[in-house]
Short mmCIF file of C-alpha atoms in Angstrom, two decimals:
data_model
loop_
_atom_site.label_atom_id
_atom_site.label_comp_id
_atom_site.label_asym_id
_atom_site.label_seq_id
_atom_site.Cartn_x
_atom_site.Cartn_y
_atom_site.Cartn_z
CA UNK Z 19 -2.41 -92.68 35.55
CA UNK Z 20 -1.74 -90.67 32.39
CA UNK Z 21 -0.74 -93.88 30.59
CA UNK Z 22 -4.06 -95.50 31.50
CA UNK Z 23 -6.00 -92.44 30.32
CA UNK Z 24 -4.11 -92.40 27.01
CA UNK Z 25 -4.81 -96.10 26.48
CA UNK Z 26 -8.50 -95.55 27.26
CA UNK Z 27 -8.65 -92.63 24.83
CA UNK Z 28 -6.95 -94.65 22.08
CA UNK Z 29 -9.36 -97.54 22.67
CA UNK Z 30 -12.34 -95.18 22.52
CA UNK Z 31 -11.15 -93.61 19.28
CA UNK Z 32 -10.48 -97.06 17.79
CA UNK Z 33 -13.98 -98.23 18.76
CA UNK Z 34 -15.56 -95.10 17.26
CA UNK Z 35 -13.57 -95.57 14.04
CA UNK Z 36 -14.60 -99.22 13.72
CA UNK Z 37 -18.25 -98.37 14.50
CA UNK Z 38 -18.24 -95.64 11.85
CA UNK Z 39 -16.66 -98.02 9.36
CA UNK Z 40 -19.33 -100.65 9.96
CA UNK Z 41 -22.06 -98.05 9.50
CA UNK Z 42 -20.66 -97.19 6.07
CA UNK Z 43 -20.58 -100.78 4.82
CA UNK Z 44 -23.17 -101.86 2.27
CA UNK Z 45 -24.00 -105.21 3.84
CA UNK Z 46 -26.14 -106.24 0.89
CA UNK Z 47 -23.02 -106.13 -1.29
CA UNK Z 48 -20.90 -107.91 1.32
CA UNK Z 49 -23.28 -110.85 1.30
CA UNK Z 50 -23.60 -110.68 -2.50
CA UNK Z 51 -27.27 -109.79 -2.25
CA UNK Z 52 -28.99 -107.26 -4.47
CA UNK Z 53 -31.61 -105.16 -2.68
CA UNK Z 54 -34.06 -105.61 -5.56
CA UNK Z 55 -33.69 -109.39 -5.34
CA UNK Z 56 -34.21 -109.37 -1.57
CA UNK Z 57 -37.26 -107.13 -1.93
CA UNK Z 58 -38.73 -109.36 -4.63
CA UNK Z 59 -38.32 -112.48 -2.48
CA UNK Z 60 -39.68 -110.74 0.61
CA UNK Z 61 -42.64 -109.54 -1.44
CA UNK Z 62 -43.52 -113.12 -2.31
CA UNK Z 63 -43.08 -114.27 1.31
CA UNK Z 64 -45.29 -111.52 2.71
CA UNK Z 65 -47.89 -111.78 -0.02
CA UNK Z 66 -48.16 -115.55 0.46
CA UNK Z 67 -48.79 -114.84 4.15
CA UNK Z 68 -51.40 -112.14 3.56
CA UNK Z 69 -53.18 -114.02 0.78
CA UNK Z 70 -53.66 -116.89 3.22
CA UNK Z 71 -55.00 -114.65 5.98
CA UNK Z 72 -57.08 -112.08 4.05
CA UNK Z 73 -60.37 -112.59 2.20
CA UNK Z 74 -59.57 -111.20 -1.23
CA UNK Z 75 -62.03 -109.45 -3.54
CA UNK Z 76 -62.29 -110.93 -7.02
CA UNK Z 77 -65.19 -108.82 -8.28
CA UNK Z 78 -63.99 -106.90 -11.36
CA UNK Z 79 -66.55 -104.17 -10.68
CA UNK Z 80 -64.49 -103.34 -7.59
CA UNK Z 81 -61.00 -104.19 -8.81
CA UNK Z 82 -61.18 -102.47 -12.20
CA UNK Z 83 -62.14 -98.95 -11.05
CA UNK Z 84 -59.50 -98.87 -8.31
CA UNK Z 85 -56.91 -100.24 -10.72
CA UNK Z 86 -57.90 -97.53 -13.23
CA UNK Z 87 -57.26 -94.81 -10.64
CA UNK Z 88 -53.89 -96.31 -9.73
CA UNK Z 89 -52.87 -96.77 -13.37
CA UNK Z 90 -53.84 -93.18 -14.16
CA UNK Z 91 -51.75 -91.84 -11.27
CA UNK Z 92 -48.75 -93.87 -12.44
CA UNK Z 93 -49.09 -92.89 -16.09
CA UNK Z 94 -49.55 -89.20 -15.33
CA UNK Z 95 -46.39 -89.17 -13.21
CA UNK Z 96 -44.18 -91.30 -15.43
CA UNK Z 97 -44.10 -94.24 -13.00
CA UNK Z 98 -43.41 -97.30 -15.14
CA UNK Z 99 -42.94 -100.09 -12.59
CA UNK Z 100 -46.20 -102.03 -12.16
CA UNK Z 101 -48.03 -102.04 -8.84
CA UNK Z 102 -49.64 -105.29 -7.71
CA UNK Z 103 -53.06 -104.18 -6.43
CA UNK Z 104 -55.04 -106.33 -4.01
CA UNK Z 105 -58.40 -105.50 -2.42
CA UNK Z 106 -59.46 -107.38 0.68
CA UNK Z 107 -62.76 -107.52 2.56
CA UNK Z 108 -62.31 -105.89 5.96
CA UNK Z 109 -64.11 -103.60 8.39
CA UNK Z 110 -60.84 -101.75 9.01
CA UNK Z 111 -60.28 -98.47 7.16
CA UNK Z 112 -56.77 -99.29 6.01
CA UNK Z 113 -54.36 -99.59 3.10
CA UNK Z 114 -50.70 -100.55 3.18
CA UNK Z 115 -47.74 -101.38 0.96
CA UNK Z 116 -45.68 -104.57 1.05
CA UNK Z 117 -42.24 -105.24 -0.44
CA UNK Z 118 -42.00 -105.64 -4.22
CA UNK Z 119 -44.80 -103.11 -4.83
CA UNK Z 120 -47.76 -105.04 -3.46
CA UNK Z 121 -50.54 -102.66 -2.42
CA UNK Z 122 -53.37 -103.91 -0.20
CA UNK Z 123 -56.54 -101.80 0.08
CA UNK Z 124 -59.36 -102.76 2.43
CA UNK Z 125 -62.97 -102.57 1.25
CA UNK Z 126 -63.95 -100.41 4.23
CA UNK Z 127 -61.46 -97.72 3.22
CA UNK Z 128 -63.03 -97.50 -0.24
CA UNK Z 129 -66.50 -97.32 1.31
CA UNK Z 130 -65.39 -94.57 3.70
CA UNK Z 131 -64.08 -92.28 0.97
CA UNK Z 132 -66.57 -89.54 0.10
CA UNK Z 133 -65.28 -89.05 -3.44
CA UNK Z 134 -62.73 -90.48 -5.83
CA UNK Z 135 -60.23 -87.71 -4.98
CA UNK Z 136 -59.98 -88.99 -1.40
CA UNK Z 137 -59.33 -92.52 -2.65
CA UNK Z 138 -56.78 -91.21 -5.16
CA UNK Z 139 -55.07 -89.39 -2.29
CA UNK Z 140 -54.69 -92.60 -0.28
CA UNK Z 141 -53.42 -94.47 -3.35
CA UNK Z 142 -50.95 -91.67 -4.09
CA UNK Z 143 -49.68 -91.74 -0.49
CA UNK Z 144 -49.05 -95.49 -0.54
CA UNK Z 145 -47.55 -95.21 -4.02
CA UNK Z 146 -45.12 -92.62 -2.62
CA UNK Z 147 -44.05 -95.06 0.11
CA UNK Z 148 -43.25 -97.60 -2.61
CA UNK Z 149 -41.50 -95.18 -4.94
CA UNK Z 150 -39.34 -93.75 -2.14
CA UNK Z 151 -38.29 -97.18 -0.87
CA UNK Z 152 -39.93 -96.62 2.51
CA UNK Z 153 -41.17 -100.20 2.86
CA UNK Z 154 -37.69 -101.72 2.91
CA UNK Z 155 -36.30 -98.86 5.00
CA UNK Z 156 -38.96 -99.53 7.61
CA UNK Z 157 -38.28 -103.27 7.69
CA UNK Z 158 -34.52 -102.81 7.97
CA UNK Z 159 -34.95 -100.25 10.73
CA UNK Z 160 -37.46 -102.31 12.71
CA UNK Z 161 -36.03 -105.84 12.49
CA UNK Z 162 -32.55 -105.54 10.97
CA UNK Z 163 -30.95 -106.73 7.78
CA UNK Z 164 -29.79 -110.04 9.22
CA UNK Z 165 -33.38 -111.06 10.06
CA UNK Z 166 -34.57 -110.16 6.56
CA UNK Z 167 -31.67 -112.05 4.98
CA UNK Z 168 -32.58 -115.05 7.13
CA UNK Z 169 -36.19 -114.89 5.95
CA UNK Z 170 -35.06 -114.84 2.32
CA UNK Z 171 -32.79 -117.81 3.02
CA UNK Z 172 -35.75 -119.72 4.46
CA UNK Z 173 -35.02 -119.18 8.15
CA UNK Z 174 -38.26 -117.61 9.33
CA UNK Z 175 -37.42 -117.90 13.00
CA UNK Z 176 -41.04 -117.15 13.83
CA UNK Z 177 -40.76 -113.50 12.86
CA UNK Z 178 -42.94 -113.50 9.72
CA UNK Z 179 -46.20 -112.89 11.56
CA UNK Z 180 -44.71 -110.10 13.68
CA UNK Z 181 -43.04 -108.32 10.75
CA UNK Z 182 -46.24 -108.64 8.72
CA UNK Z 183 -48.03 -106.83 11.55
CA UNK Z 184 -45.36 -104.11 11.40
CA UNK Z 185 -46.14 -103.50 7.74
CA UNK Z 186 -49.92 -103.44 8.09
CA UNK Z 187 -50.50 -101.96 11.54
CA UNK Z 188 -47.65 -99.67 12.58
CA UNK Z 189 -46.62 -96.23 11.38
CA UNK Z 190 -43.62 -95.09 9.42
CA UNK Z 191 -41.54 -92.47 11.20
CA UNK Z 192 -42.54 -88.83 10.82
CA UNK Z 193 -39.83 -88.04 8.26
CA UNK Z 194 -41.00 -90.79 5.91
CA UNK Z 195 -44.69 -89.91 6.43
CA UNK Z 196 -44.02 -86.25 5.63
CA UNK Z 197 -42.06 -87.22 2.53
CA UNK Z 198 -44.91 -89.51 1.40
CA UNK Z 199 -47.46 -86.73 1.99
CA UNK Z 200 -45.50 -84.19 -0.07
CA UNK Z 201 -44.89 -86.73 -2.81
CA UNK Z 202 -48.58 -87.73 -2.84
CA UNK Z 203 -49.67 -84.10 -3.30
CA UNK Z 204 -47.19 -83.75 -6.18
CA UNK Z 205 -48.50 -86.97 -7.78
CA UNK Z 206 -52.10 -85.76 -7.51
CA UNK Z 207 -51.35 -82.32 -8.93
CA UNK Z 208 -49.30 -83.96 -11.68
CA UNK Z 209 -52.39 -86.01 -12.58
CA UNK Z 210 -54.71 -82.95 -12.45
CA UNK Z 211 -56.47 -84.41 -9.39
CA UNK Z 212 -57.40 -82.11 -6.51
CA UNK Z 213 -55.09 -83.03 -3.56
CA UNK Z 214 -57.09 -81.19 -0.87
CA UNK Z 215 -59.52 -84.11 -0.31
CA UNK Z 216 -56.58 -86.20 0.97
CA UNK Z 217 -56.26 -83.67 3.80
CA UNK Z 218 -60.04 -83.81 4.29
CA UNK Z 219 -59.89 -87.61 4.56
CA UNK Z 220 -57.12 -87.57 7.15
CA UNK Z 221 -58.81 -84.90 9.22
CA UNK Z 222 -62.23 -86.56 9.14
CA UNK Z 223 -60.97 -89.99 10.17
CA UNK Z 224 -58.87 -88.50 12.96
CA UNK Z 225 -62.17 -87.28 14.43
CA UNK Z 226 -63.61 -90.82 14.62
CA UNK Z 227 -64.36 -91.83 18.19
CA UNK Z 228 -63.35 -95.46 17.75
CA UNK Z 229 -60.02 -95.02 15.98
CA UNK Z 230 -58.81 -98.55 16.67
CA UNK Z 231 -61.49 -100.24 14.56
CA UNK Z 232 -62.82 -97.57 12.22
CA UNK Z 233 -59.75 -95.59 11.27
CA UNK Z 234 -56.79 -97.95 11.19
CA UNK Z 235 -55.16 -96.03 8.34
CA UNK Z 236 -55.15 -92.86 10.43
CA UNK Z 237 -54.01 -94.60 13.61
CA UNK Z 238 -51.00 -95.93 11.70
CA UNK Z 239 -50.33 -92.49 10.23
CA UNK Z 240 -49.83 -90.26 13.30
CA UNK Z 241 -50.33 -86.48 13.68
CA UNK Z 242 -53.18 -86.64 11.16
CA UNK Z 243 -54.61 -83.19 11.89
CA UNK Z 244 -51.19 -81.56 11.60
CA UNK Z 245 -50.54 -83.49 8.39
CA UNK Z 246 -53.93 -82.41 7.03
CA UNK Z 247 -52.89 -78.77 7.41
CA UNK Z 248 -49.58 -79.46 5.70
CA UNK Z 249 -51.35 -81.18 2.80
CA UNK Z 250 -53.77 -78.27 2.39
CA UNK Z 251 -50.88 -75.79 2.40
CA UNK Z 252 -48.85 -77.85 -0.07
CA UNK Z 253 -51.93 -78.20 -2.28
CA UNK Z 254 -52.33 -74.42 -2.36
CA UNK Z 255 -48.65 -73.95 -3.15
CA UNK Z 256 -48.76 -76.41 -6.08
CA UNK Z 257 -52.27 -75.60 -7.26
CA UNK Z 258 -52.60 -75.53 -11.02
CA UNK Z 259 -54.39 -72.86 -13.01
CA UNK Z 260 -56.16 -75.53 -15.08
CA UNK Z 261 -59.26 -77.26 -13.74
CA UNK Z 262 -58.93 -80.50 -11.84
CA UNK Z 263 -60.44 -83.61 -13.38
CA UNK Z 264 -62.22 -86.76 -12.32
CA UNK Z 265 -61.15 -90.15 -13.64
CA UNK Z 266 -64.20 -92.28 -12.85
CA UNK Z 267 -66.89 -89.66 -12.43
CA UNK Z 268 -69.44 -89.36 -9.62
CA UNK Z 269 -71.80 -92.08 -10.84
CA UNK Z 270 -69.07 -94.70 -11.34
CA UNK Z 271 -67.43 -93.89 -8.03
CA UNK Z 272 -70.75 -94.15 -6.18
CA UNK Z 273 -71.27 -97.63 -7.65
CA UNK Z 274 -67.78 -98.63 -6.51
CA UNK Z 275 -68.40 -97.20 -3.05
CA UNK Z 276 -71.69 -99.09 -2.69
CA UNK Z 277 -70.08 -102.36 -3.82
CA UNK Z 278 -67.31 -101.87 -1.25
CA UNK Z 279 -69.87 -101.09 1.46
CA UNK Z 280 -71.77 -104.31 0.76
CA UNK Z 281 -68.54 -106.33 0.80
CA UNK Z 282 -67.62 -104.82 4.15
CA UNK Z 283 -71.04 -105.64 5.60
CA UNK Z 284 -70.72 -109.25 4.49
CA UNK Z 285 -67.30 -109.44 6.15
CA UNK Z 286 -68.70 -108.25 9.45
#
């Protein structure tokens, strides 16, 4: 009996050792794949999919102001890697990041922002997801590295549509969301933009009665009221003594907002 127990214990320890060893392996290196290369290829795959399924905005009077806000946030925070901004016509209040720094913003989200600080807050939050590598972490966690490697190798296996839905319509885990919130507040303060409106935006949309259609961005970012409070507290902690600034100004932002509203109406 003791011999059997000892053998079972040895087998258990061996299994645990092997499992730990596998968890420490960098499988990207094993398969001679660089993470940046995989992300770049996945970015093209996902963007080809979304560009075929979304109605993209080409109006420079919409694209240019949003791009100016994003560029200002990047420049103020020393972020050198370019972000590929895309605006799509949609009645959903949503924005999401794709691999290889693609950022998709829906026209309804722009129209729903009450001021440029709220829009800057959303942009800063999605920028944080990109800068912290959350997009790839989410994909690896949800579908596994082998599936992603297969997609890059051309073996879709029918998972492209489902994984695209994961990126656009499901939440990151709470740890990643909290990290993105804190990072977004820091980006905004670093750019002399008031971060408190980001908390206002989250709180207001969480109050919407029809969350599924009107507040997709909030429904994919859970615990919005609790996160609003955290953002307000973090904003107070990091608040600068100098005055906050506006990048576009009220008049320019109102024109952008109206353009986005009209685009959203046409989409409906």
